[in-house]
Amino acid sequence: MQTQQFSGKFIVLEGTDGSGISTQSALLKRYIENKHGKKVLLAKEPSEGPIGTLIRQVLTHRVQGIREESLTLMFAADRMDHLQHKIIPALEQGALVICDRYVWSSFAYQGIKIDEQWILETNKYALKPDLTIFVKVRPQVSMERIRQNRFQIDVFEQEVILKEVMANYIKIKEAWGSQGENILELDGEDTVENIADRISKKVDSLLINK
Ligand code: TYD
């Protein structure tokens, strides 16, 4: 991945479906705006751009017959498009970007069927985050939360799949952690307030030690 050299900071949240990362992303945005008075872009992948929109249609079965190899490339293409049109312009202006899912999601989800090396290669030009927050929830707890909160369940939201996703997340966390990546790992079964508190403390130190 490419080291980012813009004046802003790039923070990514990762976790299985039902891990609460969307809630935490929104809380973090409010915290940074209030406490640090910084401009924040709340981003999400798959993005709201043209490729991300198509991906969502595949995930909800509105579009059918797309193989996992093609989907892997679509996620990588969406990421490059998202970086070019949203993330990089915000970082250039000195804003803080919070992205709900990023490259780790491709390793965790597409990694079930697709070779790791190929995922790495197709994400080679993606920007490296300044911090990755990994929120860990047991697959059965994730599934329980999804059942309670959703009317529509997408292709990856089944317990057996979530177990594989979690195993891949742990693999990538260990590999990239040992390569010096800045990672904050949290217990997603803790209260929303406690998780938010730990995230804000870590982000405080990231913004102070710049
Ligand atoms: P999700 O965050 O669940 O979106 P929503 O809140 O709208 O349901 O993301 C959609 C799915 O996309 C999720 O199951 C994970 C999957 N995904 C991948 O498989 N690979 C990727 O690279 C990304 C970014 C997401």
PDB file of N, CA and C in Angstrom, residues 35-122:
ATOM      1  N   LYS A  35     -14.332  18.068  20.090  1.00  0.00           N
ATOM      2  CA  LYS A  35     -13.136  18.169  20.923  1.00  0.00           C
ATOM      3  C   LYS A  35     -11.973  18.849  20.193  1.00  0.00           C
ATOM      4  N   HIS A  36     -11.767  18.480  18.915  1.00  0.00           N
ATOM      5  CA  HIS A  36     -10.589  18.991  18.205  1.00  0.00           C
ATOM      6  C   HIS A  36     -10.922  20.091  17.202  1.00  0.00           C
ATOM      7  N   GLY A  37     -12.218  20.327  16.989  1.00  0.00           N
ATOM      8  CA  GLY A  37     -12.636  21.365  16.034  1.00  0.00           C
ATOM      9  C   GLY A  37     -12.119  21.121  14.631  1.00  0.00           C
ATOM     10  N   LYS A  38     -11.939  19.848  14.292  1.00  0.00           N
ATOM     11  CA  LYS A  38     -11.409  19.515  12.973  1.00  0.00           C
ATOM     12  C   LYS A  38     -12.531  19.151  12.018  1.00  0.00           C
ATOM     13  N   LYS A  39     -12.282  19.334  10.735  1.00  0.00           N
ATOM     14  CA  LYS A  39     -13.254  18.913   9.724  1.00  0.00           C
ATOM     15  C   LYS A  39     -13.151  17.390   9.559  1.00  0.00           C
ATOM     16  N   VAL A  40     -14.283  16.711   9.511  1.00  0.00           N
ATOM     17  CA  VAL A  40     -14.261  15.250   9.400  1.00  0.00           C
ATOM     18  C   VAL A  40     -15.108  14.794   8.210  1.00  0.00           C
ATOM     19  N   LEU A  41     -14.534  13.879   7.426  1.00  0.00           N
ATOM     20  CA  LEU A  41     -15.327  13.237   6.371  1.00  0.00           C
ATOM     21  C   LEU A  41     -15.652  11.829   6.841  1.00  0.00           C
ATOM     22  N   LEU A  42     -16.941  11.523   6.912  1.00  0.00           N
ATOM     23  CA  LEU A  42     -17.360  10.164   7.271  1.00  0.00           C
ATOM     24  C   LEU A  42     -17.574   9.396   5.965  1.00  0.00           C
ATOM     25  N   ALA A  43     -16.714   8.414   5.726  1.00  0.00           N
ATOM     26  CA  ALA A  43     -16.792   7.674   4.467  1.00  0.00           C
ATOM     27  C   ALA A  43     -17.129   6.215   4.759  1.00  0.00           C
ATOM     28  N   LYS A  44     -17.524   5.474   3.707  1.00  0.00           N
ATOM     29  CA  LYS A  44     -17.943   4.092   3.915  1.00  0.00           C
ATOM     30  C   LYS A  44     -17.666   3.294   2.646  1.00  0.00           C
ATOM     31  N   GLU A  45     -17.215   2.051   2.799  1.00  0.00           N
ATOM     32  CA  GLU A  45     -17.066   1.175   1.632  1.00  0.00           C
ATOM     33  C   GLU A  45     -17.896  -0.091   1.834  1.00  0.00           C
ATOM     34  N   PRO A  46     -18.597  -0.598   0.790  1.00  0.00           N
ATOM     35  CA  PRO A  46     -18.661  -0.026  -0.545  1.00  0.00           C
ATOM     36  C   PRO A  46     -19.157   1.408  -0.524  1.00  0.00           C
ATOM     37  N   SER A  47     -18.571   2.243  -1.428  1.00  0.00           N
ATOM     38  CA  SER A  47     -18.858   3.677  -1.411  1.00  0.00           C
ATOM     39  C   SER A  47     -20.214   3.989  -2.038  1.00  0.00           C
ATOM     40  N   GLU A  48     -20.535   5.272  -2.038  1.00  0.00           N
ATOM     41  CA  GLU A  48     -21.787   5.688  -2.681  1.00  0.00           C
ATOM     42  C   GLU A  48     -21.575   6.020  -4.150  1.00  0.00           C
ATOM     43  N   GLY A  49     -20.357   5.819  -4.641  1.00  0.00           N
ATOM     44  CA  GLY A  49     -20.046   6.094  -6.048  1.00  0.00           C
ATOM     45  C   GLY A  49     -20.639   5.030  -6.965  1.00  0.00           C
ATOM     46  N   PRO A  50     -20.394   5.160  -8.281  1.00  0.00           N
ATOM     47  CA  PRO A  50     -21.017   4.251  -9.261  1.00  0.00           C
ATOM     48  C   PRO A  50     -20.659   2.777  -9.043  1.00  0.00           C
ATOM     49  N   ILE A  51     -19.391   2.502  -8.705  1.00  0.00           N
ATOM     50  CA  ILE A  51     -18.988   1.083  -8.552  1.00  0.00           C
ATOM     51  C   ILE A  51     -19.528   0.535  -7.237  1.00  0.00           C
ATOM     52  N   GLY A  52     -19.494   1.368  -6.201  1.00  0.00           N
ATOM     53  CA  GLY A  52     -20.033   0.954  -4.899  1.00  0.00           C
ATOM     54  C   GLY A  52     -21.521   0.662  -4.971  1.00  0.00           C
ATOM     55  N   THR A  53     -22.226   1.464  -5.760  1.00  0.00           N
ATOM     56  CA  THR A  53     -23.673   1.267  -5.908  1.00  0.00           C
ATOM     57  C   THR A  53     -23.952  -0.079  -6.573  1.00  0.00           C
ATOM     58  N   LEU A  54     -23.148  -0.398  -7.564  1.00  0.00           N
ATOM     59  CA  LEU A  54     -23.314  -1.687  -8.241  1.00  0.00           C
ATOM     60  C   LEU A  54     -22.998  -2.845  -7.275  1.00  0.00           C
ATOM     61  N   ILE A  55     -21.969  -2.678  -6.467  1.00  0.00           N
ATOM     62  CA  ILE A  55     -21.603  -3.719  -5.488  1.00  0.00           C
ATOM     63  C   ILE A  55     -22.780  -3.996  -4.546  1.00  0.00           C
ATOM     64  N   ARG A  56     -23.426  -2.930  -4.055  1.00  0.00           N
ATOM     65  CA  ARG A  56     -24.565  -3.123  -3.142  1.00  0.00           C
ATOM     66  C   ARG A  56     -25.683  -3.913  -3.812  1.00  0.00           C
ATOM     67  N   GLN A  57     -25.846  -3.694  -5.115  1.00  0.00           N
ATOM     68  CA  GLN A  57     -26.888  -4.445  -5.831  1.00  0.00           C
ATOM     69  C   GLN A  57     -26.525  -5.925  -5.961  1.00  0.00           C
ATOM     70  N   VAL A  58     -25.229  -6.201  -6.024  1.00  0.00           N
ATOM     71  CA  VAL A  58     -24.778  -7.606  -6.060  1.00  0.00           C
ATOM     72  C   VAL A  58     -25.001  -8.242  -4.676  1.00  0.00           C
ATOM     73  N   LEU A  59     -24.637  -7.489  -3.611  1.00  0.00           N
ATOM     74  CA  LEU A  59     -24.740  -8.041  -2.248  1.00  0.00           C
ATOM     75  C   LEU A  59     -26.190  -8.336  -1.852  1.00  0.00           C
ATOM     76  N   THR A  60     -27.119  -7.550  -2.382  1.00  0.00           N
ATOM     77  CA  THR A  60     -28.529  -7.767  -2.022  1.00  0.00           C
ATOM     78  C   THR A  60     -29.271  -8.597  -3.086  1.00  0.00           C
ATOM     79  N   HIS A  61     -28.514  -9.181  -4.032  1.00  0.00           N
ATOM     80  CA  HIS A  61     -29.057 -10.054  -5.084  1.00  0.00           C
ATOM     81  C   HIS A  61     -29.911  -9.332  -6.124  1.00  0.00           C
ATOM     82  N   ARG A  62     -29.915  -7.994  -6.148  1.00  0.00           N
ATOM     83  CA  ARG A  62     -30.635  -7.290  -7.215  1.00  0.00           C
ATOM     84  C   ARG A  62     -29.934  -7.540  -8.547  1.00  0.00           C
ATOM     85  N   VAL A  63     -28.599  -7.658  -8.497  1.00  0.00           N
ATOM     86  CA  VAL A  63     -27.826  -8.028  -9.685  1.00  0.00           C
ATOM     87  C   VAL A  63     -27.250  -9.406  -9.411  1.00  0.00           C
ATOM     88  N   GLN A  64     -27.437 -10.327 -10.359  1.00  0.00           N
ATOM     89  CA  GLN A  64     -27.000 -11.710 -10.121  1.00  0.00           C
ATOM     90  C   GLN A  64     -25.959 -12.165 -11.146  1.00  0.00           C
ATOM     91  N   GLY A  65     -25.294 -13.274 -10.825  1.00  0.00           N
ATOM     92  CA  GLY A  65     -24.367 -13.894 -11.765  1.00  0.00           C
ATOM     93  C   GLY A  65     -22.970 -13.284 -11.762  1.00  0.00           C
ATOM     94  N   ILE A  66     -22.640 -12.511 -10.727  1.00  0.00           N
ATOM     95  CA  ILE A  66     -21.285 -11.943 -10.630  1.00  0.00           C
ATOM     96  C   ILE A  66     -20.442 -12.877  -9.770  1.00  0.00           C
ATOM     97  N   ARG A  67     -19.332 -13.357 -10.328  1.00  0.00           N
ATOM     98  CA  ARG A  67     -18.493 -14.284  -9.562  1.00  0.00           C
ATOM     99  C   ARG A  67     -17.603 -13.548  -8.577  1.00  0.00           C
ATOM    100  N   GLU A  68     -17.122 -14.281  -7.578  1.00  0.00           N
ATOM    101  CA  GLU A  68     -16.308 -13.703  -6.500  1.00  0.00           C
ATOM    102  C   GLU A  68     -15.027 -13.021  -7.035  1.00  0.00           C
ATOM    103  N   GLU A  69     -14.467 -13.567  -8.137  1.00  0.00           N
ATOM    104  CA  GLU A  69     -13.263 -12.939  -8.725  1.00  0.00           C
ATOM    105  C   GLU A  69     -13.600 -11.526  -9.201  1.00  0.00           C
ATOM    106  N   SER A  70     -14.749 -11.409  -9.873  1.00  0.00           N
ATOM    107  CA  SER A  70     -15.164 -10.101 -10.395  1.00  0.00           C
ATOM    108  C   SER A  70     -15.498  -9.166  -9.248  1.00  0.00           C
ATOM    109  N   LEU A  71     -16.172  -9.701  -8.220  1.00  0.00           N
ATOM    110  CA  LEU A  71     -16.562  -8.882  -7.072  1.00  0.00           C
ATOM    111  C   LEU A  71     -15.322  -8.326  -6.356  1.00  0.00           C
ATOM    112  N   THR A  72     -14.272  -9.156  -6.284  1.00  0.00           N
ATOM    113  CA  THR A  72     -13.013  -8.722  -5.658  1.00  0.00           C
ATOM    114  C   THR A  72     -12.442  -7.509  -6.393  1.00  0.00           C
ATOM    115  N   LEU A  73     -12.490  -7.579  -7.723  1.00  0.00           N
ATOM    116  CA  LEU A  73     -11.984  -6.454  -8.524  1.00  0.00           C
ATOM    117  C   LEU A  73     -12.887  -5.239  -8.386  1.00  0.00           C
ATOM    118  N   MET A  74     -14.191  -5.491  -8.253  1.00  0.00           N
ATOM    119  CA  MET A  74     -15.124  -4.373  -8.085  1.00  0.00           C
ATOM    120  C   MET A  74     -14.855  -3.636  -6.771  1.00  0.00           C
ATOM    121  N   PHE A  75     -14.598  -4.383  -5.693  1.00  0.00           N
ATOM    122  CA  PHE A  75     -14.285  -3.741  -4.405  1.00  0.00           C
ATOM    123  C   PHE A  75     -12.988  -2.928  -4.531  1.00  0.00           C
ATOM    124  N   ALA A  76     -11.980  -3.498  -5.209  1.00  0.00           N
ATOM    125  CA  ALA A  76     -10.707  -2.779  -5.367  1.00  0.00           C
ATOM    126  C   ALA A  76     -10.908  -1.539  -6.237  1.00  0.00           C
ATOM    127  N   ALA A  77     -11.704  -1.653  -7.300  1.00  0.00           N
ATOM    128  CA  ALA A  77     -11.961  -0.512  -8.193  1.00  0.00           C
ATOM    129  C   ALA A  77     -12.752   0.565  -7.446  1.00  0.00           C
ATOM    130  N   ASP A  78     -13.731   0.143  -6.662  1.00  0.00           N
ATOM    131  CA  ASP A  78     -14.518   1.099  -5.881  1.00  0.00           C
ATOM    132  C   ASP A  78     -13.604   1.863  -4.922  1.00  0.00           C
ATOM    133  N   ARG A  79     -12.657   1.153  -4.328  1.00  0.00           N
ATOM    134  CA  ARG A  79     -11.727   1.760  -3.365  1.00  0.00           C
ATOM    135  C   ARG A  79     -10.869   2.832  -4.035  1.00  0.00           C
ATOM    136  N   MET A  80     -10.340   2.540  -5.225  1.00  0.00           N
ATOM    137  CA  MET A  80      -9.505   3.523  -5.932  1.00  0.00           C
ATOM    138  C   MET A  80     -10.326   4.744  -6.326  1.00  0.00           C
ATOM    139  N   ASP A  81     -11.550   4.495  -6.772  1.00  0.00           N
ATOM    140  CA  ASP A  81     -12.443   5.582  -7.181  1.00  0.00           C
ATOM    141  C   ASP A  81     -12.824   6.452  -5.972  1.00  0.00           C
ATOM    142  N   HIS A  82     -13.087   5.772  -4.849  1.00  0.00           N
ATOM    143  CA  HIS A  82     -13.444   6.443  -3.601  1.00  0.00           C
ATOM    144  C   HIS A  82     -12.271   7.298  -3.113  1.00  0.00           C
ATOM    145  N   LEU A  83     -11.046   6.758  -3.199  1.00  0.00           N
ATOM    146  CA  LEU A  83      -9.851   7.502  -2.798  1.00  0.00           C
ATOM    147  C   LEU A  83      -9.704   8.753  -3.653  1.00  0.00           C
ATOM    148  N   GLN A  84      -9.828   8.566  -4.959  1.00  0.00           N
ATOM    149  CA  GLN A  84      -9.611   9.682  -5.885  1.00  0.00           C
ATOM    150  C   GLN A  84     -10.649  10.800  -5.711  1.00  0.00           C
ATOM    151  N   HIS A  85     -11.911  10.420  -5.577  1.00  0.00           N
ATOM    152  CA  HIS A  85     -12.968  11.432  -5.568  1.00  0.00           C
ATOM    153  C   HIS A  85     -13.351  11.954  -4.193  1.00  0.00           C
ATOM    154  N   LYS A  86     -13.121  11.173  -3.142  1.00  0.00           N
ATOM    155  CA  LYS A  86     -13.575  11.613  -1.819  1.00  0.00           C
ATOM    156  C   LYS A  86     -12.440  11.722  -0.806  1.00  0.00           C
ATOM    157  N   ILE A  87     -11.741  10.600  -0.589  1.00  0.00           N
ATOM    158  CA  ILE A  87     -10.793  10.525   0.530  1.00  0.00           C
ATOM    159  C   ILE A  87      -9.590  11.454   0.339  1.00  0.00           C
ATOM    160  N   ILE A  88      -8.909  11.354  -0.806  1.00  0.00           N
ATOM    161  CA  ILE A  88      -7.705  12.166  -1.022  1.00  0.00           C
ATOM    162  C   ILE A  88      -8.023  13.672  -1.024  1.00  0.00           C
ATOM    163  N   PRO A  89      -9.072  14.133  -1.730  1.00  0.00           N
ATOM    164  CA  PRO A  89      -9.365  15.574  -1.656  1.00  0.00           C
ATOM    165  C   PRO A  89      -9.574  16.057  -0.216  1.00  0.00           C
ATOM    166  N   ALA A  90     -10.206  15.237   0.629  1.00  0.00           N
ATOM    167  CA  ALA A  90     -10.423  15.640   2.029  1.00  0.00           C
ATOM    168  C   ALA A  90      -9.091  15.666   2.791  1.00  0.00           C
ATOM    169  N   LEU A  91      -8.234  14.658   2.592  1.00  0.00           N
ATOM    170  CA  LEU A  91      -6.936  14.613   3.272  1.00  0.00           C
ATOM    171  C   LEU A  91      -6.058  15.788   2.842  1.00  0.00           C
ATOM    172  N   GLU A  92      -6.145  16.155   1.563  1.00  0.00           N
ATOM    173  CA  GLU A  92      -5.368  17.292   1.054  1.00  0.00           C
ATOM    174  C   GLU A  92      -5.752  18.593   1.745  1.00  0.00           C
ATOM    175  N   GLN A  93      -7.035  18.676   2.125  1.00  0.00           N
ATOM    176  CA  GLN A  93      -7.496  19.888   2.814  1.00  0.00           C
ATOM    177  C   GLN A  93      -7.233  19.848   4.319  1.00  0.00           C
ATOM    178  N   GLY A  94      -6.588  18.779   4.781  1.00  0.00           N
ATOM    179  CA  GLY A  94      -6.250  18.674   6.197  1.00  0.00           C
ATOM    180  C   GLY A  94      -7.359  18.077   7.047  1.00  0.00           C
ATOM    181  N   ALA A  95      -8.384  17.538   6.410  1.00  0.00           N
ATOM    182  CA  ALA A  95      -9.498  16.959   7.171  1.00  0.00           C
ATOM    183  C   ALA A  95      -9.118  15.583   7.716  1.00  0.00           C
ATOM    184  N   LEU A  96      -9.906  15.127   8.668  1.00  0.00           N
ATOM    185  CA  LEU A  96      -9.736  13.787   9.177  1.00  0.00           C
ATOM    186  C   LEU A  96     -10.772  12.908   8.477  1.00  0.00           C
ATOM    187  N   VAL A  97     -10.324  11.806   7.914  1.00  0.00           N
ATOM    188  CA  VAL A  97     -11.252  10.917   7.209  1.00  0.00           C
ATOM    189  C   VAL A  97     -11.468   9.665   8.046  1.00  0.00           C
ATOM    190  N   ILE A  98     -12.742   9.355   8.316  1.00  0.00           N
ATOM    191  CA  ILE A  98     -13.084   8.106   9.013  1.00  0.00           C
ATOM    192  C   ILE A  98     -13.740   7.223   7.979  1.00  0.00           C
ATOM    193  N   CYS A  99     -13.148   6.065   7.729  1.00  0.00           N
ATOM    194  CA  CYS A  99     -13.725   5.177   6.718  1.00  0.00           C
ATOM    195  C   CYS A  99     -14.220   3.886   7.381  1.00  0.00           C
ATOM    196  N   ASP A 100     -15.508   3.637   7.210  1.00  0.00           N
ATOM    197  CA  ASP A 100     -16.184   2.451   7.738  1.00  0.00           C
ATOM    198  C   ASP A 100     -15.951   1.325   6.713  1.00  0.00           C
ATOM    199  N   ARG A 101     -14.972   0.472   6.985  1.00  0.00           N
ATOM    200  CA  ARG A 101     -14.469  -0.613   6.137  1.00  0.00           C
ATOM    201  C   ARG A 101     -13.509  -0.109   5.061  1.00  0.00           C
ATOM    202  N   TYR A 102     -12.480  -0.966   4.791  1.00  0.00           N
ATOM    203  CA  TYR A 102     -11.465  -0.603   3.796  1.00  0.00           C
ATOM    204  C   TYR A 102     -10.774  -1.893   3.349  1.00  0.00           C
ATOM    205  N   VAL A 103      -9.456  -1.847   3.134  1.00  0.00           N
ATOM    206  CA  VAL A 103      -8.747  -3.003   2.559  1.00  0.00           C
ATOM    207  C   VAL A 103      -8.899  -4.287   3.398  1.00  0.00           C
ATOM    208  N   TRP A 104      -8.878  -4.165   4.717  1.00  0.00           N
ATOM    209  CA  TRP A 104      -8.984  -5.374   5.549  1.00  0.00           C
ATOM    210  C   TRP A 104     -10.272  -6.134   5.222  1.00  0.00           C
ATOM    211  N   SER A 105     -11.339  -5.420   4.887  1.00  0.00           N
ATOM    212  CA  SER A 105     -12.611  -6.088   4.571  1.00  0.00           C
ATOM    213  C   SER A 105     -12.457  -6.997   3.360  1.00  0.00           C
ATOM    214  N   SER A 106     -11.634  -6.579   2.394  1.00  0.00           N
ATOM    215  CA  SER A 106     -11.429  -7.438   1.221  1.00  0.00           C
ATOM    216  C   SER A 106     -10.695  -8.718   1.613  1.00  0.00           C
ATOM    217  N   PHE A 107      -9.703  -8.588   2.510  1.00  0.00           N
ATOM    218  CA  PHE A 107      -8.998  -9.792   2.986  1.00  0.00           C
ATOM    219  C   PHE A 107      -9.946 -10.679   3.798  1.00  0.00           C
ATOM    220  N   ALA A 108     -10.776 -10.048   4.632  1.00  0.00           N
ATOM    221  CA  ALA A 108     -11.653 -10.824   5.509  1.00  0.00           C
ATOM    222  C   ALA A 108     -12.767 -11.523   4.715  1.00  0.00           C
ATOM    223  N   TYR A 109     -13.412 -10.805   3.815  1.00  0.00           N
ATOM    224  CA  TYR A 109     -14.584 -11.351   3.109  1.00  0.00           C
ATOM    225  C   TYR A 109     -14.202 -12.060   1.804  1.00  0.00           C
ATOM    226  N   GLN A 110     -13.495 -11.356   0.898  1.00  0.00           N
ATOM    227  CA  GLN A 110     -13.128 -12.003  -0.369  1.00  0.00           C
ATOM    228  C   GLN A 110     -12.083 -13.085  -0.115  1.00  0.00           C
ATOM    229  N   GLY A 111     -11.317 -12.933   0.994  1.00  0.00           N
ATOM    230  CA  GLY A 111     -10.300 -13.915   1.349  1.00  0.00           C
ATOM    231  C   GLY A 111     -10.847 -15.322   1.582  1.00  0.00           C
ATOM    232  N   ILE A 112     -12.156 -15.451   1.747  1.00  0.00           N
ATOM    233  CA  ILE A 112     -12.752 -16.784   1.936  1.00  0.00           C
ATOM    234  C   ILE A 112     -12.533 -17.628   0.671  1.00  0.00           C
ATOM    235  N   LYS A 113     -12.713 -17.018  -0.492  1.00  0.00           N
ATOM    236  CA  LYS A 113     -12.580 -17.784  -1.746  1.00  0.00           C
ATOM    237  C   LYS A 113     -11.375 -17.362  -2.581  1.00  0.00           C
ATOM    238  N   ILE A 114     -10.877 -16.160  -2.341  1.00  0.00           N
ATOM    239  CA  ILE A 114      -9.851 -15.617  -3.239  1.00  0.00           C
ATOM    240  C   ILE A 114      -8.483 -15.601  -2.565  1.00  0.00           C
ATOM    241  N   ASP A 115      -7.484 -15.917  -3.370  1.00  0.00           N
ATOM    242  CA  ASP A 115      -6.092 -15.951  -2.950  1.00  0.00           C
ATOM    243  C   ASP A 115      -5.616 -14.586  -2.398  1.00  0.00           C
ATOM    244  N   GLU A 116      -5.011 -14.661  -1.201  1.00  0.00           N
ATOM    245  CA  GLU A 116      -4.546 -13.471  -0.482  1.00  0.00           C
ATOM    246  C   GLU A 116      -3.596 -12.584  -1.304  1.00  0.00           C
ATOM    247  N   GLN A 117      -2.713 -13.244  -2.033  1.00  0.00           N
ATOM    248  CA  GLN A 117      -1.710 -12.538  -2.831  1.00  0.00           C
ATOM    249  C   GLN A 117      -2.360 -11.649  -3.882  1.00  0.00           C
ATOM    250  N   TRP A 118      -3.441 -12.170  -4.445  1.00  0.00           N
ATOM    251  CA  TRP A 118      -4.143 -11.426  -5.504  1.00  0.00           C
ATOM    252  C   TRP A 118      -4.878 -10.224  -4.913  1.00  0.00           C
ATOM    253  N   ILE A 119      -5.429 -10.404  -3.715  1.00  0.00           N
ATOM    254  CA  ILE A 119      -6.116  -9.292  -3.040  1.00  0.00           C
ATOM    255  C   ILE A 119      -5.089  -8.198  -2.733  1.00  0.00           C
ATOM    256  N   LEU A 120      -3.912  -8.638  -2.286  1.00  0.00           N
ATOM    257  CA  LEU A 120      -2.835  -7.699  -1.978  1.00  0.00           C
ATOM    258  C   LEU A 120      -2.438  -6.919  -3.234  1.00  0.00           C
ATOM    259  N   GLU A 121      -2.270  -7.662  -4.312  1.00  0.00           N
ATOM    260  CA  GLU A 121      -1.847  -7.047  -5.587  1.00  0.00           C
ATOM    261  C   GLU A 121      -2.876  -6.028  -6.091  1.00  0.00           C
ATOM    262  N   THR A 122      -4.165  -6.386  -6.026  1.00  0.00           N
ATOM    263  CA  THR A 122      -5.199  -5.500  -6.573  1.00  0.00           C
ATOM    264  C   THR A 122      -5.458  -4.287  -5.654  1.00  0.00           C
TER     265      THR A 122
END
